[in-house]
Amino acid sequence: MAKPPIQVGIVAGEASGDLLGSLLIGALKKAQPELEFVGIAGPKMQALGAQSLFPMQALSVRGYVEALGSLSKILAIRRTLKKYLLRSRPDLFIGVDAPDFNLALERKLKNAGIPSVHFVSPSVWAWRPKRINKVRRAVSHALLIFPFEEDIYRQAGIPATYVGHPLAHALPEPDRKAARDRLGLQAEGEYVVLMPGSRPGELKALARLFIEVAKALAAKRPQTRFLIPLVNRETRQIFERSLHEVNVSIDVEHGDLPLRILYGHAHDALQAADAALIASGTATLEALLLDCPHVITYKVPWLTWQIMRRQALQPWIGLPNILAADNIVPEIIQNQATPEALAEALEHLLNDDTARQKQIEVFRQQRARLKRNTPALIAHALQPFLNGDRHAT
């Protein structure tokens, strides 16, 4: 009689989680091709065979205040998914980031005897440090992507493995010329990447600001060309609505703004660019790994900001600065994030080779800290669970 396939429950909540989840699935399937994954997955995870019971976009909500409008829908999805997983009893459940959704689900499954692993620690080192207690109750094991997290988990008594950052392992060494060739860009042109976020709510909030920044910079530097990588048709439609609202036409040669929209190709764009403007998040780490000097910005509603500010443990919001524990990348946020201030910061980067090179030197130091054989480390850490040891640590 054939042995039933090993089933793994998995949930990722946004584009960055989909990317990390796909790297994890690839690592596990390399060792055990017969594994089956089911839960909530994005297109990259689904391309590797993961079955998604709900659209991942339903969980992609930005900020406390904004989440309230979607809360009932998200809670209903979690209840339905919990019932499904308790009934099907997978051999392992993996929550990829999305701690507000995943930790409560992981705790229920763990209490029911289903081992739960959390991949990507909540940023307890940045804000809301008491969440580490919630993690302890919820997980059988944690997979950590930053080296400084090991001590935190050890002190909290939570079984954990530092696996390096999957992107540091997966991304190639930056090659600006090759990236420009792939995108059909001028070898000596000046390019700025705009990355206002991958979540629809984030893009709605920030797209207009980024367009105004590009307009302000283009007025000073008519030679500059802009690239904006968007993840899907929905985000392109949101961005195009913002262009319409400010009455801006785009065309690399003849429009009001020399801007080119890309479907995906974010990594190529970051490698090819002279500088970038990035909404705080995983994209800042991608810029670090691809040697792209950048400016970080972010805006959230006043109440959301007050809650976040009061619970913050770090003076920075950008991962490059947190990793380096220093002011390496300019952070211009909230009321300070005007089109004029952001355009000025980008112009400084474009004019000052020393400033760009300083960022790149620190980026390379941090990339060396983050780069490990992540797939092998993930597979080794999870192998006991996949072999049927429900009490593995």
CSV table of C-alpha atoms in Angstrom, one decimal:
chain,number,residue,atom,x,y,z
A,1,MET,CA,0.0,0.0,0.0
A,2,ALA,CA,1.4,3.4,-1.0
A,3,LYS,CA,2.4,5.7,1.8
A,4,PRO,CA,0.2,8.9,1.8
A,5,PRO,CA,2.0,12.1,0.7
A,6,ILE,CA,3.3,14.4,3.4
A,7,GLN,CA,1.1,17.4,3.7
A,8,VAL,CA,2.3,20.9,4.8
A,9,GLY,CA,-0.1,23.7,5.6
A,10,ILE,CA,1.3,27.1,4.7
A,11,VAL,CA,0.2,30.7,4.7
A,12,ALA,CA,1.8,33.8,3.2
A,13,GLY,CA,0.1,37.2,3.4
A,14,GLU,CA,1.7,39.5,0.8
A,15,ALA,CA,4.1,39.7,-2.1
A,16,SER,CA,7.3,39.5,0.0
A,17,GLY,CA,5.9,36.5,1.9
A,18,ASP,CA,5.1,34.8,-1.4
A,19,LEU,CA,8.7,35.2,-2.5
A,20,LEU,CA,10.0,33.9,0.8
A,21,GLY,CA,7.4,31.1,0.8
A,22,SER,CA,8.4,30.0,-2.7
A,23,LEU,CA,12.1,29.8,-1.7
A,24,LEU,CA,11.1,27.7,1.3
A,25,ILE,CA,8.9,25.4,-0.8
A,26,GLY,CA,11.7,25.0,-3.3
A,27,ALA,CA,14.2,24.1,-0.6
A,28,LEU,CA,11.9,21.4,0.9
A,29,LYS,CA,10.8,20.0,-2.4
A,30,LYS,CA,14.4,19.6,-3.5
A,31,ALA,CA,14.9,17.1,-0.7
A,32,GLN,CA,11.3,15.7,-0.8
A,33,PRO,CA,9.6,16.3,-4.2
A,34,GLU,CA,6.4,14.5,-3.0
A,35,LEU,CA,5.5,17.1,-0.4
A,36,GLU,CA,2.1,18.8,-0.8
A,37,PHE,CA,1.5,22.4,0.3
A,38,VAL,CA,-2.0,23.9,0.9
A,39,GLY,CA,-3.2,27.0,2.6
A,40,ILE,CA,-2.9,30.6,1.3
A,41,ALA,CA,-0.3,31.2,-1.3
A,42,GLY,CA,0.7,33.7,-3.9
A,43,PRO,CA,1.6,33.2,-7.6
A,44,LYS,CA,5.2,32.2,-6.9
A,45,MET,CA,4.3,29.6,-4.4
A,46,GLN,CA,1.4,28.3,-6.6
A,47,ALA,CA,3.9,27.9,-9.5
A,48,LEU,CA,5.7,25.4,-7.3
A,49,GLY,CA,2.5,23.4,-6.7
A,50,ALA,CA,1.1,25.1,-3.5
A,51,GLN,CA,-2.7,25.1,-3.4
A,52,SER,CA,-4.3,28.4,-2.3
A,53,LEU,CA,-7.7,28.2,-0.7
A,54,PHE,CA,-8.1,31.9,-0.5
A,55,PRO,CA,-6.5,34.8,-2.5
A,56,MET,CA,-3.4,36.0,-0.8
A,57,GLN,CA,-4.4,39.7,-1.5
A,58,ALA,CA,-7.1,39.3,1.1
A,59,LEU,CA,-4.5,39.4,3.9
A,60,SER,CA,-2.4,42.3,2.4
A,61,VAL,CA,-3.6,45.1,4.6
A,62,ARG,CA,-1.6,48.1,5.6
A,63,GLY,CA,-1.5,49.5,9.2
A,64,TYR,CA,-3.8,49.3,12.2
A,65,VAL,CA,-6.5,51.8,11.2
A,66,GLU,CA,-6.7,50.4,7.6
A,67,ALA,CA,-7.0,46.9,8.9
A,68,LEU,CA,-10.2,47.6,10.8
A,69,GLY,CA,-12.3,47.7,7.6
A,70,SER,CA,-11.1,44.3,6.5
A,71,LEU,CA,-11.0,42.7,10.0
A,72,SER,CA,-14.2,40.7,9.8
A,73,LYS,CA,-13.3,39.2,6.4
A,74,ILE,CA,-9.8,38.3,7.6
A,75,LEU,CA,-11.1,36.7,10.8
A,76,ALA,CA,-13.6,34.7,8.7
A,77,ILE,CA,-10.8,33.4,6.4
A,78,ARG,CA,-8.7,32.4,9.5
A,79,ARG,CA,-11.7,30.5,11.1
A,80,THR,CA,-12.4,28.7,7.8
A,81,LEU,CA,-8.8,27.8,7.3
A,82,LYS,CA,-8.4,26.7,10.9
A,83,LYS,CA,-11.3,24.3,10.6
A,84,TYR,CA,-9.9,22.9,7.3
A,85,LEU,CA,-6.4,22.3,8.8
A,86,LEU,CA,-7.8,20.7,12.0
A,87,ARG,CA,-9.8,18.4,9.8
A,88,SER,CA,-7.1,17.5,7.3
A,89,ARG,CA,-4.3,17.5,10.0
A,90,PRO,CA,-1.2,18.3,7.9
A,91,ASP,CA,2.1,16.9,9.1
A,92,LEU,CA,3.4,20.4,9.6
A,93,PHE,CA,2.1,24.0,9.4
A,94,ILE,CA,4.4,26.9,8.3
A,95,GLY,CA,3.4,30.5,8.8
A,96,VAL,CA,5.4,32.8,6.5
A,97,ASP,CA,5.6,36.2,8.1
A,98,ALA,CA,2.1,37.8,8.5
A,99,PRO,CA,2.3,37.4,12.3
A,100,ASP,CA,-1.0,39.0,13.1
A,101,PHE,CA,-2.7,36.4,11.1
A,102,ASN,CA,-0.4,33.4,11.5
A,103,LEU,CA,0.5,33.3,15.2
A,104,ALA,CA,-3.0,32.8,16.4
A,105,LEU,CA,-3.6,30.1,13.8
A,106,GLU,CA,-0.3,28.5,14.7
A,107,ARG,CA,-1.2,28.4,18.4
A,108,LYS,CA,-4.5,26.6,17.7
A,109,LEU,CA,-2.8,24.0,15.5
A,110,LYS,CA,0.1,23.5,17.9
A,111,ASN,CA,-2.4,22.9,20.8
A,112,ALA,CA,-4.1,20.4,18.6
A,113,GLY,CA,-0.9,18.4,18.2
A,114,ILE,CA,0.1,19.8,14.7
A,115,PRO,CA,3.6,21.2,14.8
A,116,SER,CA,3.8,24.8,13.7
A,117,VAL,CA,6.8,26.6,12.4
A,118,HIS,CA,7.0,30.4,11.9
A,119,PHE,CA,9.3,31.6,9.1
A,120,VAL,CA,10.4,35.2,9.6
A,121,SER,CA,10.2,36.4,13.1
A,122,PRO,CA,7.9,39.3,14.0
A,123,SER,CA,10.1,42.3,14.4
A,124,VAL,CA,10.1,42.1,18.2
A,125,TRP,CA,13.5,43.8,18.1
A,126,ALA,CA,11.9,46.9,16.5
A,127,TRP,CA,8.6,47.3,18.2
A,128,ARG,CA,6.1,45.4,20.4
A,129,PRO,CA,8.7,43.3,22.1
A,130,LYS,CA,6.1,41.4,24.2
A,131,ARG,CA,5.1,39.6,21.1
A,132,ILE,CA,7.9,37.2,21.8
A,133,ASN,CA,5.6,35.6,24.4
A,134,LYS,CA,2.9,35.1,21.8
A,135,VAL,CA,5.5,33.5,19.6
A,136,ARG,CA,6.6,31.1,22.4
A,137,ARG,CA,3.0,29.9,22.9
A,138,ALA,CA,2.4,29.5,19.1
A,139,VAL,CA,5.4,27.8,17.6
A,140,SER,CA,7.2,24.5,17.7
A,141,HIS,CA,10.2,26.1,16.0
A,142,ALA,CA,11.1,29.4,14.4
A,143,LEU,CA,13.2,30.0,11.3
A,144,LEU,CA,15.1,33.3,11.7
A,145,ILE,CA,16.5,35.5,8.9
A,146,PHE,CA,18.5,38.0,10.8
A,147,PRO,CA,21.6,37.1,12.9
A,148,PHE,CA,20.8,39.3,15.8
A,149,GLU,CA,17.5,37.4,16.4
A,150,GLU,CA,19.3,34.3,17.7
A,151,ASP,CA,20.0,35.7,21.1
A,152,ILE,CA,16.5,37.0,21.5
A,153,TYR,CA,15.0,33.6,20.8
A,154,ARG,CA,17.6,31.8,23.0
A,155,GLN,CA,16.8,34.0,25.9
A,156,ALA,CA,13.1,33.5,25.4
A,157,GLY,CA,13.5,29.7,25.3
A,158,ILE,CA,12.1,29.3,21.8
A,159,PRO,CA,13.6,26.6,19.6
A,160,ALA,CA,14.9,28.5,16.6
A,161,THR,CA,17.4,28.2,13.7
A,162,TYR,CA,19.1,31.2,11.9
A,163,VAL,CA,18.9,30.2,8.3
A,164,GLY,CA,20.3,33.4,6.8
A,165,HIS,CA,18.1,35.6,4.6
A,166,PRO,CA,16.7,33.6,1.6
A,167,LEU,CA,17.1,36.6,-0.7
A,168,ALA,CA,20.8,36.9,0.2
A,169,HIS,CA,21.2,33.3,-0.9
A,170,ALA,CA,18.9,33.5,-3.9
A,171,LEU,CA,19.9,36.8,-5.5
A,172,PRO,CA,22.9,36.8,-7.8
A,173,GLU,CA,25.8,39.2,-7.4
A,174,PRO,CA,24.6,42.6,-8.8
A,175,ASP,CA,25.4,43.2,-12.4
A,176,ARG,CA,24.3,46.6,-13.5
A,177,LYS,CA,25.3,46.2,-17.2
A,178,ALA,CA,23.5,42.9,-17.6
A,179,ALA,CA,20.4,44.3,-15.8
A,180,ARG,CA,20.3,47.3,-18.1
A,181,ASP,CA,20.7,45.0,-21.1
A,182,ARG,CA,17.7,42.9,-20.0
A,183,LEU,CA,15.5,45.9,-19.6
A,184,GLY,CA,16.7,47.6,-22.8
A,185,LEU,CA,18.1,50.6,-21.0
A,186,GLN,CA,20.8,53.0,-22.1
A,187,ALA,CA,24.2,52.0,-20.9
A,188,GLU,CA,25.1,55.5,-19.8
A,189,GLY,CA,21.6,56.8,-18.9
A,190,GLU,CA,20.5,58.0,-15.5
A,191,TYR,CA,17.7,55.9,-13.9
A,192,VAL,CA,15.8,56.2,-10.7
A,193,VAL,CA,13.5,53.4,-9.5
A,194,LEU,CA,10.2,54.2,-7.7
A,195,MET,CA,8.9,51.5,-5.3
A,196,PRO,CA,5.8,52.8,-3.5
A,197,GLY,CA,4.9,49.3,-2.2
A,198,SER,CA,3.3,46.1,-3.4
A,199,ARG,CA,0.1,46.1,-1.4
A,200,PRO,CA,-2.9,47.8,-2.9
A,201,GLY,CA,-3.6,49.9,0.2
A,202,GLU,CA,0.0,51.0,0.4
A,203,LEU,CA,0.1,51.9,-3.3
A,204,LYS,CA,-3.1,53.9,-3.0
A,205,ALA,CA,-1.6,55.9,-0.1
A,206,LEU,CA,1.8,56.5,-1.6
A,207,ALA,CA,1.5,56.5,-5.4
A,208,ARG,CA,0.6,60.2,-5.7
A,209,LEU,CA,3.5,61.2,-3.5
A,210,PHE,CA,6.0,59.2,-5.6
A,211,ILE,CA,4.7,60.7,-8.8
A,212,GLU,CA,5.1,64.2,-7.4
A,213,VAL,CA,8.6,63.4,-6.3
A,214,ALA,CA,9.4,62.2,-9.9
A,215,LYS,CA,8.0,65.4,-11.3
A,216,ALA,CA,10.0,67.5,-9.0
A,217,LEU,CA,13.2,65.6,-9.7
A,218,ALA,CA,12.6,65.6,-13.5
A,219,ALA,CA,12.2,69.4,-13.5
A,220,LYS,CA,15.7,69.7,-12.1
A,221,ARG,CA,17.3,66.8,-14.0
A,222,PRO,CA,15.6,66.4,-17.4
A,223,GLN,CA,18.1,63.6,-18.2
A,224,THR,CA,16.7,61.3,-15.5
A,225,ARG,CA,14.5,58.4,-16.5
A,226,PHE,CA,12.2,56.6,-14.0
A,227,LEU,CA,11.3,53.0,-13.6
A,228,ILE,CA,8.4,51.6,-11.5
A,229,PRO,CA,8.1,47.8,-11.1
A,230,LEU,CA,4.5,46.8,-10.3
A,231,VAL,CA,3.5,43.3,-9.3
A,232,ASN,CA,0.2,42.7,-11.1
A,233,ARG,CA,-2.6,44.3,-13.1
A,234,GLU,CA,-4.4,45.6,-9.9
A,235,THR,CA,-1.4,47.6,-8.8
A,236,ARG,CA,-0.8,48.9,-12.3
A,237,GLN,CA,-4.5,50.1,-12.4
A,238,ILE,CA,-4.1,51.8,-9.0
A,239,PHE,CA,-0.9,53.6,-10.2
A,240,GLU,CA,-2.5,54.7,-13.5
A,241,ARG,CA,-5.5,56.1,-11.6
A,242,SER,CA,-3.0,58.2,-9.5
A,243,LEU,CA,-1.4,59.4,-12.7
A,244,HIS,CA,-4.8,60.5,-14.0
A,245,GLU,CA,-5.6,62.2,-10.7
A,246,VAL,CA,-2.5,64.5,-11.0
A,247,ASN,CA,-3.0,64.8,-14.8
A,248,VAL,CA,0.3,63.4,-15.7
A,249,SER,CA,1.0,61.4,-18.9
A,250,ILE,CA,4.0,59.1,-19.0
A,251,ASP,CA,6.3,58.4,-21.9
A,252,VAL,CA,10.1,57.9,-21.8
A,253,GLU,CA,10.5,60.4,-24.6
A,254,HIS,CA,7.4,62.6,-25.1
A,255,GLY,CA,5.2,62.4,-21.9
A,256,ASP,CA,5.0,64.8,-19.0
A,257,LEU,CA,7.1,62.3,-17.1
A,258,PRO,CA,9.8,60.1,-18.5
A,259,LEU,CA,8.6,57.0,-16.6
A,260,ARG,CA,8.3,53.4,-17.7
A,261,ILE,CA,6.1,50.9,-15.9
A,262,LEU,CA,7.5,47.4,-15.6
A,263,TYR,CA,5.5,44.2,-14.9
A,264,GLY,CA,7.7,42.7,-12.2
A,265,HIS,CA,11.4,43.0,-12.9
A,266,ALA,CA,12.0,44.7,-9.6
A,267,HIS,CA,15.3,43.1,-9.1
A,268,ASP,CA,16.5,44.0,-12.6
A,269,ALA,CA,15.4,47.6,-12.0
A,270,LEU,CA,17.2,47.9,-8.7
A,271,GLN,CA,20.4,46.5,-10.2
A,272,ALA,CA,20.2,48.8,-13.2
A,273,ALA,CA,19.3,52.0,-11.3
A,274,ASP,CA,21.6,54.9,-10.1
A,275,ALA,CA,19.2,55.4,-7.1
A,276,ALA,CA,15.8,54.5,-5.8
A,277,LEU,CA,13.0,55.9,-3.7
A,278,ILE,CA,11.5,53.1,-1.6
A,279,ALA,CA,8.6,52.7,0.8
A,280,SER,CA,9.9,51.1,3.9
A,281,GLY,CA,9.7,47.3,3.8
A,282,THR,CA,11.3,44.3,2.3
A,283,ALA,CA,12.2,46.3,-0.9
A,284,THR,CA,14.8,48.2,1.1
A,285,LEU,CA,16.5,44.9,1.9
A,286,GLU,CA,16.3,43.9,-1.8
A,287,ALA,CA,18.0,47.3,-2.6
A,288,LEU,CA,20.7,46.5,-0.1
A,289,LEU,CA,21.4,43.1,-1.6
A,290,LEU,CA,21.5,44.5,-5.1
A,291,ASP,CA,23.8,47.5,-4.3
A,292,CYS,CA,21.2,50.1,-5.1
A,293,PRO,CA,21.6,53.4,-3.2
A,294,HIS,CA,18.3,54.7,-2.1
A,295,VAL,CA,16.1,56.9,0.0
A,296,ILE,CA,13.4,55.5,2.4
A,297,THR,CA,10.1,57.1,2.9
A,298,TYR,CA,6.7,56.1,4.4
A,299,LYS,CA,3.4,57.7,5.4
A,300,VAL,CA,0.6,56.2,7.4
A,301,PRO,CA,-2.5,57.8,8.9
A,302,TRP,CA,-1.9,59.9,12.0
A,303,LEU,CA,-3.4,57.5,14.5
A,304,THR,CA,-1.5,54.5,13.0
A,305,TRP,CA,1.7,56.5,13.3
A,306,GLN,CA,1.1,57.4,16.9
A,307,ILE,CA,0.6,53.8,17.8
A,308,MET,CA,3.7,52.7,16.0
A,309,ARG,CA,5.9,55.5,17.3
A,310,ARG,CA,5.0,54.8,20.9
A,311,GLN,CA,5.9,51.1,20.6
A,312,ALA,CA,9.1,51.5,18.6
A,313,LEU,CA,12.4,50.2,20.0
A,314,GLN,CA,14.6,51.4,17.1
A,315,PRO,CA,15.4,54.9,15.9
A,316,TRP,CA,15.1,53.6,12.3
A,317,ILE,CA,12.4,52.0,10.1
A,318,GLY,CA,14.6,50.8,7.2
A,319,LEU,CA,16.2,47.4,7.3
A,320,PRO,CA,19.5,48.6,6.0
A,321,ASN,CA,19.8,51.1,8.9
A,322,ILE,CA,18.6,48.5,11.4
A,323,LEU,CA,21.1,45.9,10.2
A,324,ALA,CA,24.0,48.4,10.3
A,325,ALA,CA,22.8,50.1,13.5
A,326,ASP,CA,23.6,53.4,11.8
A,327,ASN,CA,22.1,56.2,9.6
A,328,ILE,CA,23.2,54.8,6.3
A,329,VAL,CA,20.1,55.4,4.2
A,330,PRO,CA,18.2,58.6,4.5
A,331,GLU,CA,14.7,58.1,6.1
A,332,ILE,CA,12.2,60.9,5.3
A,333,ILE,CA,8.8,60.0,6.7
A,334,GLN,CA,5.4,61.3,7.7
A,335,ASN,CA,5.1,65.1,7.6
A,336,GLN,CA,8.7,65.5,6.4
A,337,ALA,CA,8.0,63.3,3.3
A,338,THR,CA,7.2,66.1,0.9
A,339,PRO,CA,7.9,65.9,-2.8
A,340,GLU,CA,10.5,68.6,-2.5
A,341,ALA,CA,12.4,67.0,0.4
A,342,LEU,CA,12.4,63.6,-1.2
A,343,ALA,CA,13.5,64.9,-4.6
A,344,GLU,CA,16.3,66.8,-2.9
A,345,ALA,CA,17.5,63.7,-1.1
A,346,LEU,CA,17.5,61.7,-4.4
A,347,GLU,CA,19.3,64.5,-6.2
A,348,HIS,CA,22.0,64.5,-3.5
A,349,LEU,CA,22.5,60.7,-4.1
A,350,LEU,CA,22.7,61.2,-7.9
A,351,ASN,CA,25.2,64.1,-7.6
A,352,ASP,CA,27.4,62.6,-4.9
A,353,ASP,CA,29.4,59.5,-5.9
A,354,THR,CA,30.9,59.3,-2.4
A,355,ALA,CA,27.4,59.2,-0.8
A,356,ARG,CA,26.4,56.4,-3.1
A,357,GLN,CA,29.5,54.4,-2.6
A,358,LYS,CA,29.2,54.7,1.2
A,359,GLN,CA,25.8,53.1,1.1
A,360,ILE,CA,27.1,50.3,-1.3
A,361,GLU,CA,30.1,49.5,1.0
A,362,VAL,CA,27.8,49.0,4.0
A,363,PHE,CA,25.3,47.0,1.9
A,364,ARG,CA,28.1,44.6,0.9
A,365,GLN,CA,29.1,44.1,4.5
A,366,GLN,CA,25.5,43.3,5.5
A,367,ARG,CA,25.0,41.0,2.6
A,368,ALA,CA,28.0,38.9,3.8
A,369,ARG,CA,26.3,38.6,7.2
A,370,LEU,CA,23.0,37.5,5.7
A,371,LYS,CA,24.2,35.1,3.0
A,372,ARG,CA,24.1,31.5,4.1
A,373,ASN,CA,23.1,28.2,2.4
A,374,THR,CA,19.6,29.0,3.3
A,375,PRO,CA,17.8,26.1,1.5
A,376,ALA,CA,20.0,23.5,3.2
A,377,LEU,CA,19.5,25.1,6.6
A,378,ILE,CA,15.8,25.2,6.2
A,379,ALA,CA,15.6,21.6,5.0
A,380,HIS,CA,17.8,20.4,7.9
A,381,ALA,CA,15.7,22.3,10.5
A,382,LEU,CA,12.4,21.0,9.3
A,383,GLN,CA,13.4,17.5,8.4
A,384,PRO,CA,12.5,16.0,11.8
A,385,PHE,CA,8.9,17.4,11.5
A,386,LEU,CA,8.6,16.0,8.0
A,387,ASN,CA,9.8,12.6,9.2
A,388,GLY,CA,6.9,12.5,11.6
A,389,ASP,CA,8.5,13.8,14.8
A,390,ARG,CA,5.7,16.1,16.1
A,391,HIS,CA,7.8,17.1,19.1
A,392,ALA,CA,11.0,18.0,17.2
A,393,THR,CA,12.9,21.1,18.2
